[in-house]
């Protein structure tokens, strides 16, 4: 039985901070960002945007194409949870009017949990082919101002429908996985921003890639030459380039630059202008590949390397399905990216500091163009609205 991603769509915020503006503010050479880390823009969420509103925007176009009552489970992967107890997915379940006969759970491990959601959902569909499961990965990457991580912020959400006979990609059985208890990046409960040992985190990422690759080849017998396109977790695009170089060296592959670029660059185009979106970032890379490769990908094998600091990693693959082009939502992705408004550094700081989540009562000014937004907090309860329903 084939199981995998039947539909996939992403959402990002309505605003961005250009790394040109950022470099001018910090008195740094722009090349450090555009060449050194390979980033141009960071999507910035206004105060009335959180992972629930982003995830609802990512999911709604999928629900327009299917019977939403058939969704049997929602797995919401995030490390930007909005409540310590209630899962973000239940707010989304209410906003999107999903069936009451649906299970909802939040999954957490840094940037890794979206991959965990895919593996779990795939197994559930194999056990019961009637299941139609939404795996959602959504995060807002936020570091302290004036730290090395600040240039690598961003935000985004990806919604994926996992079913049998998927129209986009079959997720192949077998994968390589790796866990190591390290402190490269973490966010204690009282903090809204992550702490990171940046250089160390890059080393642990690359070691995890080598470990998962060895395990992947042992488990599946698949080879480097059998993979056509490589999607990596992308905190910044230079990291994906370093990852691919590491893998090429490890397997001793002889690739010219053109081949190297073909295997990895299409999967970096969106990430370069969205920034890090933690758990969503690997799947935005996959969408970037789908939307930007003009050749027919039918039958091609795509690999996914998921890395979550702390750390858990997994390497798995999928096979592109016939006629997948007919269900892509490239126009929606490109429209969202193109319509974003540029922020000055001061406007970015105003958004950055204006997070009233700890207040008992707050009404949020309207920045986010919807259709889903965080409208208020009343008695510590989050109130979301669907602006389309209010017209
Ligand atoms: P930094 O110290 O600001 O930058 O931090 P740098 O001085 O190391 O420069 C970066 C690169 O730019 C270097 O290249 C420089 O040589 C180059 P590299 O040595 O790395 O190849 N450079 C220039 N190039 C051209 N022209 C110039 C120029 N100047 C410098 N003028 C760092 C960089 C990545 C550490 C920082 O951005 C950071 O702390 N980021 C956050 C952590 C991170 O993203 N880690 C990635 C791996 S861990 C991960 O992916 C998980 C994560 O997503 C979280 C999760 O799992 O939830 C983060």
Coordinates of C-alpha atoms and ligand atoms in Angstrom, one line a residue:
X1 CA 0.0 0.0 0.0
X2 CA 1.3 3.5 -0.9
X3 CA 1.0 6.1 1.9
X4 CA 2.4 9.6 1.9
X5 CA 1.6 13.3 1.3
X6 CA -1.6 13.8 -0.6
X7 CA -1.7 17.6 -0.4
X8 CA 0.7 20.2 1.0
X9 CA 0.5 24.0 1.5
X10 CA 2.4 26.6 3.5
X11 CA 1.8 29.9 5.0
X12 CA 4.0 32.7 6.3
X13 CA 3.5 36.1 7.9
X14 CA 2.6 39.3 6.1
X15 CA 5.8 41.1 7.0
X16 CA 9.6 40.7 6.6
X17 CA 12.8 42.2 7.7
X18 CA 15.4 42.4 4.9
X19 CA 18.9 41.4 5.8
X20 CA 20.0 44.5 4.0
X21 CA 18.1 46.6 6.5
X22 CA 19.5 44.4 9.3
X23 CA 23.1 44.7 8.1
X24 CA 22.8 48.5 7.9
X25 CA 21.4 48.7 11.4
X26 CA 24.2 46.4 12.9
X27 CA 27.0 48.0 10.8
X28 CA 27.8 44.5 9.3
X29 CA 28.7 43.7 5.8
X30 CA 25.6 42.5 3.9
X31 CA 27.7 39.7 2.4
X32 CA 28.0 38.1 5.8
X33 CA 24.3 37.3 5.5
X34 CA 23.7 36.8 1.8
X35 CA 26.9 34.8 1.2
X36 CA 28.1 33.8 4.7
X37 CA 24.8 32.3 5.9
X38 CA 22.9 32.5 2.6
X39 CA 19.8 34.5 3.7
X40 CA 18.1 37.5 2.3
X41 CA 14.9 38.1 4.3
X42 CA 13.2 36.9 7.5
X43 CA 9.4 36.6 7.7
X44 CA 8.3 38.4 10.9
X45 CA 5.1 37.7 12.7
X46 CA 3.1 40.7 14.1
X47 CA 1.7 40.4 17.6
X48 CA -1.7 39.1 16.2
X49 CA 0.0 36.2 14.4
X50 CA 1.0 33.0 16.2
X51 CA 1.5 29.4 15.3
X52 CA -2.3 28.7 15.4
X53 CA -3.2 31.5 13.0
X54 CA -0.2 30.6 10.7
X55 CA -1.2 26.9 10.8
X56 CA -4.9 27.7 10.1
X57 CA -3.8 29.7 7.0
X58 CA -1.6 26.8 5.9
X59 CA -4.4 24.3 6.3
X60 CA -7.5 26.1 5.0
X61 CA -6.7 25.7 1.3
X62 CA -6.3 21.9 1.8
X63 CA -9.7 21.6 3.5
X64 CA -11.3 23.4 0.5
X65 CA -10.4 20.4 -1.6
X66 CA -11.5 17.6 0.6
X67 CA -14.4 16.7 3.0
X68 CA -13.1 18.1 6.2
X69 CA -15.2 15.7 8.2
X70 CA -13.0 12.9 7.1
X71 CA -9.9 14.2 8.9
X72 CA -9.4 11.6 11.6
X73 CA -6.4 13.1 13.4
X74 CA -4.4 16.3 13.6
X75 CA -0.7 16.2 14.7
X76 CA 0.5 19.7 15.4
X77 CA 4.3 19.9 15.5
X78 CA 5.7 23.0 17.1
X79 CA 8.2 24.3 19.6
X80 CA 6.4 27.6 19.8
X81 CA 3.4 26.2 21.8
X82 CA 0.8 28.7 22.9
X83 CA -0.2 26.9 26.1
X84 CA 1.5 24.5 28.4
X85 CA -1.5 22.2 28.6
X86 CA -4.0 22.7 25.7
X87 CA -2.5 21.7 22.4
X88 CA -2.3 24.3 19.7
X89 CA -4.1 21.9 17.4
X90 CA -7.3 22.1 19.4
X91 CA -7.5 25.9 18.8
X92 CA -7.0 25.1 15.1
X93 CA -9.6 22.3 15.2
X94 CA -12.2 24.8 16.4
X95 CA -11.2 27.6 13.9
X96 CA -11.4 25.2 11.0
X97 CA -14.5 23.4 12.1
X98 CA -13.1 19.9 12.0
X99 CA -15.2 16.9 12.9
X100 CA -15.6 16.1 16.7
X101 CA -14.5 12.6 15.7
X102 CA -10.9 13.6 15.3
X103 CA -7.9 13.2 17.7
X104 CA -5.6 16.2 18.1
X105 CA -2.2 16.2 19.6
X106 CA 0.8 18.5 19.9
X107 CA 4.3 17.1 19.2
X108 CA 7.5 18.6 20.4
X109 CA 11.1 18.2 19.7
X110 CA 12.7 21.4 18.4
X111 CA 12.8 21.3 14.6
X112 CA 12.3 17.5 14.4
X113 CA 8.7 17.0 15.4
X114 CA 7.2 17.4 11.9
X115 CA 9.2 14.4 10.7
X116 CA 8.0 12.5 13.7
X117 CA 4.4 13.4 12.8
X118 CA 4.9 12.2 9.3
X119 CA 6.3 8.8 10.4
X120 CA 3.5 8.3 13.0
X121 CA 0.7 9.4 10.6
X122 CA 2.1 7.1 7.8
X123 CA 2.0 4.1 10.2
X124 CA -1.5 5.0 11.3
X125 CA -2.8 5.1 7.7
X126 CA -1.0 1.8 7.0
X127 CA -2.8 0.3 10.0
X128 CA -6.2 1.7 8.9
X129 CA -6.4 3.1 5.3
X130 CA -9.5 5.1 6.2
X131 CA -7.4 7.5 8.2
X132 CA -6.8 10.9 6.7
X133 CA -4.3 12.7 9.0
X134 CA -3.3 16.4 9.0
X135 CA 0.4 16.8 10.0
X136 CA 1.1 20.5 10.6
X137 CA 4.5 21.9 11.4
X138 CA 4.5 25.6 12.5
X139 CA 7.0 27.8 14.3
X140 CA 8.2 31.3 14.9
X141 CA 12.0 31.4 15.3
X142 CA 12.9 34.1 17.8
X143 CA 16.3 34.8 19.4
X144 CA 17.5 37.7 21.6
X145 CA 18.3 41.0 19.9
X146 CA 22.0 41.4 19.2
X147 CA 22.8 37.7 19.4
X148 CA 24.3 35.6 16.6
X149 CA 21.0 33.9 16.1
X150 CA 19.0 37.2 15.4
X151 CA 19.8 37.1 11.7
X152 CA 18.4 33.6 11.4
X153 CA 14.8 34.3 12.6
X154 CA 11.7 33.7 10.5
X155 CA 8.4 32.0 10.7
X156 CA 6.1 29.7 8.7
X157 CA 3.6 26.8 8.9
X158 CA 3.2 23.8 6.6
X159 CA 0.1 21.6 6.5
X160 CA 0.3 18.1 5.0
X161 CA -2.5 15.7 4.4
X162 CA -1.3 12.1 4.9
X163 CA -3.4 9.4 3.1
X164 CA -3.2 6.2 1.2
X165 CA -2.6 6.6 -2.6
X166 CA -1.1 10.0 -2.1
X167 CA -1.1 12.4 -5.0
X168 CA 2.2 14.2 -4.2
X169 CA 4.8 11.8 -2.7
X170 CA 4.8 8.3 -1.3
X171 CA 6.8 8.1 1.9
X172 CA 9.0 5.0 1.6
X173 CA 9.3 2.6 4.5
X174 CA 12.4 2.6 6.5
X175 CA 14.6 5.5 7.7
X176 CA 17.7 6.3 9.7
X177 CA 17.4 8.0 13.0
X178 CA 19.6 9.3 15.8
X179 CA 19.3 10.9 19.3
X180 CA 22.0 12.4 21.5
X181 CA 21.4 14.4 24.7
X182 CA 23.3 17.6 23.9
X183 CA 22.8 21.3 24.7
X184 CA 23.2 23.1 21.4
X185 CA 19.9 25.0 21.4
X186 CA 17.2 25.2 24.0
X187 CA 14.4 27.4 25.4
X188 CA 13.6 27.1 29.1
X189 CA 9.9 27.4 30.0
X190 CA 10.1 31.0 31.2
X191 CA 11.7 32.3 28.0
X192 CA 10.1 33.4 24.7
X193 CA 13.5 33.3 22.9
X194 CA 15.8 30.4 22.3
X195 CA 19.4 30.1 23.7
X196 CA 21.9 28.7 21.3
X197 CA 25.6 27.7 21.1
X198 CA 25.6 28.5 17.4
X199 CA 28.9 27.0 16.2
X200 CA 28.5 23.9 18.3
X201 CA 24.9 23.5 16.9
X202 CA 26.2 23.4 13.4
X203 CA 28.7 20.7 14.3
X204 CA 26.0 18.6 16.0
X205 CA 23.7 19.0 13.0
X206 CA 26.5 17.7 10.6
X207 CA 27.4 14.8 12.9
X208 CA 23.7 13.9 13.2
X209 CA 23.5 13.8 9.4
X210 CA 26.4 11.4 9.2
X211 CA 24.9 9.2 11.9
X212 CA 21.4 9.1 10.3
X213 CA 22.9 8.4 6.9
X214 CA 24.7 5.4 8.2
X215 CA 21.6 4.1 9.9
X216 CA 19.5 4.9 6.8
X217 CA 21.7 2.9 4.5
X218 CA 21.8 0.0 6.9
X219 CA 18.0 0.0 7.4
X220 CA 17.0 0.5 3.7
X221 CA 19.9 -0.5 1.5
X222 CA 19.3 2.7 -0.5
X223 CA 22.3 4.6 -1.9
X224 CA 23.3 8.2 -2.6
X225 CA 23.1 7.6 -6.3
X226 CA 19.5 6.4 -5.9
X227 CA 18.4 9.9 -4.6
X228 CA 17.6 12.6 -7.1
X229 CA 16.9 15.6 -4.8
X230 CA 18.0 16.3 -1.2
X231 CA 15.9 18.4 1.2
X232 CA 17.5 19.4 4.5
X233 CA 16.3 21.1 7.6
X234 CA 17.3 24.7 6.8
X235 CA 18.0 27.1 9.7
X236 CA 19.8 29.2 7.0
X237 CA 20.6 28.0 3.5
X238 CA 24.4 27.8 4.0
X239 CA 23.7 25.0 6.5
X240 CA 22.0 23.0 3.8
X241 CA 25.0 23.6 1.5
X242 CA 27.4 22.4 4.2
X243 CA 25.2 19.4 4.9
X244 CA 25.2 18.3 1.2
X245 CA 29.0 18.8 1.0
X246 CA 29.4 16.7 4.1
X247 CA 27.2 13.9 2.7
X248 CA 28.9 14.0 -0.8
X249 CA 32.3 13.7 0.9
X250 CA 31.2 10.9 3.2
X251 CA 29.9 8.8 0.4
X252 CA 32.8 9.7 -1.9
X253 CA 30.4 10.9 -4.7
X254 CA 32.0 12.7 -7.7
X255 CA 29.7 15.6 -8.5
X256 CA 30.3 18.6 -10.6
X257 CA 28.9 22.0 -9.4
X258 CA 25.9 21.8 -11.7
X259 CA 24.8 18.5 -10.4
X260 CA 25.4 19.5 -6.8
X261 CA 23.3 22.6 -7.3
X262 CA 20.5 20.7 -9.1
X263 CA 20.2 18.3 -6.2
X264 CA 19.9 21.0 -3.5
X265 CA 19.3 24.6 -4.7
X266 CA 15.6 24.4 -5.7
X267 CA 14.9 23.3 -2.2
X268 CA 16.4 26.5 -0.8
X269 CA 14.7 29.2 -2.8
X270 CA 11.8 29.9 -0.3
X271 CA 13.9 29.3 2.8
X272 CA 16.3 32.0 1.7
X273 CA 13.5 34.6 1.9
X274 CA 11.4 33.2 4.7
X275 CA 14.1 32.5 7.3
X276 CA 14.1 29.7 9.8
X277 CA 10.7 28.3 10.6
X278 CA 12.1 25.5 12.8
X279 CA 9.8 22.4 12.5
X280 CA 8.3 23.8 9.2
X281 CA 11.6 24.6 7.6
X282 CA 12.3 21.1 6.1
X283 CA 8.9 21.0 4.5
X284 CA 9.1 24.5 3.2
X285 CA 12.3 23.3 1.5
X286 CA 10.3 20.4 -0.1
X287 CA 7.6 22.8 -1.3
X288 CA 10.3 25.1 -2.7
X289 CA 11.6 22.1 -4.7
X290 CA 8.1 21.2 -5.9
X291 CA 7.2 24.8 -7.0
X292 CA 10.6 25.6 -8.6
X293 CA 11.7 22.5 -10.5
X294 CA 10.1 22.7 -14.0
X295 CA 11.1 19.1 -15.0
X296 CA 8.6 16.4 -14.4
X297 CA 9.6 14.8 -11.0
X298 CA 7.4 11.7 -11.4
X299 CA 9.3 8.7 -10.1
X300 CA 12.1 10.8 -8.6
X301 CA 13.3 10.0 -5.2
X302 CA 13.5 12.9 -2.7
X303 CA 15.3 12.6 0.6
X304 CA 14.4 14.5 3.8
X305 CA 16.9 15.2 6.6
X306 CA 15.2 16.4 9.7
X307 CA 17.3 17.9 12.5
X308 CA 16.0 19.1 15.9
X309 CA 18.5 20.5 18.3
X310 CA 19.0 18.8 21.6
X311 CA 19.1 16.5 19.5
X312 CA 16.9 14.1 17.4
X313 CA 17.4 13.6 13.7
X314 CA 15.9 11.4 10.9
X315 CA 16.8 10.7 7.3
X316 CA 14.0 9.3 5.1
X317 CA 12.9 9.3 1.5
X318 CA 9.9 9.4 -0.8
X319 CA 8.9 8.8 -4.4
X320 CA 7.2 11.5 -6.4
X321 CA 3.8 10.5 -7.8
X322 CA 2.4 10.8 -11.4
X323 CA 0.6 14.1 -12.1
X324 CA 1.6 15.6 -8.8
X325 CA 1.7 19.0 -10.5
X326 CA -2.1 19.1 -10.7
X327 CA -2.4 19.4 -6.9
X328 CA 0.4 21.9 -6.2
X329 CA -0.5 25.3 -4.7
X330 CA 2.5 27.2 -6.0
X331 CA 0.5 30.4 -6.8
X332 CA -0.7 30.7 -3.3
X333 CA 2.8 30.3 -1.9
X334 CA 4.3 32.8 -4.3
X335 CA 1.5 35.3 -3.7
X336 CA 2.0 35.2 0.1
X337 CA 5.7 35.7 -0.3
X338 CA 5.3 38.6 -2.8
X339 CA 2.7 40.5 -0.8
X340 CA 4.7 40.7 2.4
X341 CA 5.5 44.3 3.5
X342 CA 9.0 45.3 4.4
X343 CA 9.6 46.5 8.0
X344 CA 12.1 49.0 9.1
X345 CA 14.4 47.8 11.9
X346 CA 12.3 49.9 14.4
X347 CA 9.0 48.5 13.2
X348 CA 10.5 45.0 13.6
X349 CA 11.6 45.9 17.2
X350 CA 8.0 47.2 17.9
X351 CA 6.6 43.8 16.8
X352 CA 9.3 41.9 18.6
X353 CA 8.6 43.6 22.0
X354 CA 4.9 43.8 21.7
X355 CA 3.9 40.3 22.7
X356 CA 1.3 40.5 25.4
X357 CA 0.7 36.8 25.8
X358 CA 1.4 37.0 29.5
X359 CA -1.4 39.6 30.1
X360 CA -4.7 38.5 31.6
X361 CA -6.6 40.7 29.1
X362 CA -5.3 42.1 25.8
X363 CA -6.9 43.3 22.6
X364 CA -4.5 42.9 19.6
X365 CA -4.2 45.7 17.1
X366 CA -5.0 44.5 13.6
X367 CA -1.8 43.9 11.6
X368 CA -2.3 40.4 10.2
X369 CA -4.4 40.4 7.1
X370 CA -6.0 37.1 8.0
X371 CA -8.1 35.2 7.3
X372 CA -7.1 33.9 10.7
X373 CA -5.7 36.0 13.5
X374 CA -5.2 36.2 17.3
X375 CA -7.7 38.8 18.3
X376 CA -7.5 39.0 22.0
X377 CA -6.7 37.4 25.3
X378 CA -9.6 37.4 27.8
X379 CA -9.1 36.1 31.3
X380 CA -5.9 34.4 30.0
X381 CA -8.0 32.6 27.2
X382 CA -6.8 33.1 23.6
X383 CA -9.5 34.4 21.3
X384 CA -9.0 33.8 17.5
X385 CA -11.0 35.1 14.7
X386 CA -11.7 34.1 11.1
X387 CA -11.9 37.5 9.4
X388 CA -13.6 36.0 6.3
X389 CA -16.6 35.0 8.4
X390 CA -16.8 38.6 9.8
X391 CA -17.4 40.2 6.4
Ligands
LIG1 P1 28.0 34.4 13.6 O1 29.0 34.2 14.6 O2 27.2 35.6 13.6 O3 28.6 34.4 12.1 O4 27.1 33.1 13.6 P2 30.1 34.0 11.6 O5 31.1 35.1 12.0 O6 30.5 32.6 12.0 O7 29.8 34.1 10.1 C1 28.9 33.2 9.5 C2 29.6 32.8 8.1 O8 29.6 33.9 7.3 C3 31.0 32.3 8.3 O9 31.2 31.2 7.3 C4 31.8 33.5 7.9 O10 33.1 33.1 7.3 C5 31.0 34.1 6.8 P3 31.5 29.7 7.8 O11 32.7 29.7 8.5 O12 30.3 29.3 8.7 O13 31.5 29.0 6.5 N1 31.2 35.5 6.6 C6 31.2 36.1 5.4 N2 31.1 35.6 4.2 C7 31.2 36.5 3.1 N3 31.4 37.8 3.3 C8 31.5 38.4 4.5 C9 31.4 37.5 5.7 N4 31.5 37.7 7.0 C10 31.3 36.5 7.6 N5 31.7 39.7 4.7 C11 25.7 31.2 13.4 C12 26.7 32.2 12.7 C13 25.2 30.2 12.4 C14 26.5 30.6 14.5 C15 24.5 32.1 13.9 O14 23.8 32.6 12.9 C16 23.6 31.3 14.9 O15 23.9 31.2 16.1 N6 22.5 30.8 14.4 C17 21.5 30.1 15.2 C18 21.9 28.6 15.4 C19 21.7 27.8 14.1 O16 21.0 28.2 13.2 N7 22.3 26.6 14.1 C20 22.2 25.8 12.9 C21 22.4 24.3 13.3 S1 21.2 23.8 14.6 C22 19.7 23.8 13.8 O17 19.6 23.8 12.6 C23 18.5 23.7 14.7 C24 17.7 24.9 14.9 O18 16.9 25.2 13.7 C25 16.8 24.9 16.1 C26 15.8 23.7 16.3 O19 16.2 22.5 16.1 O20 14.7 24.0 16.9 C27 18.6 26.2 15.0

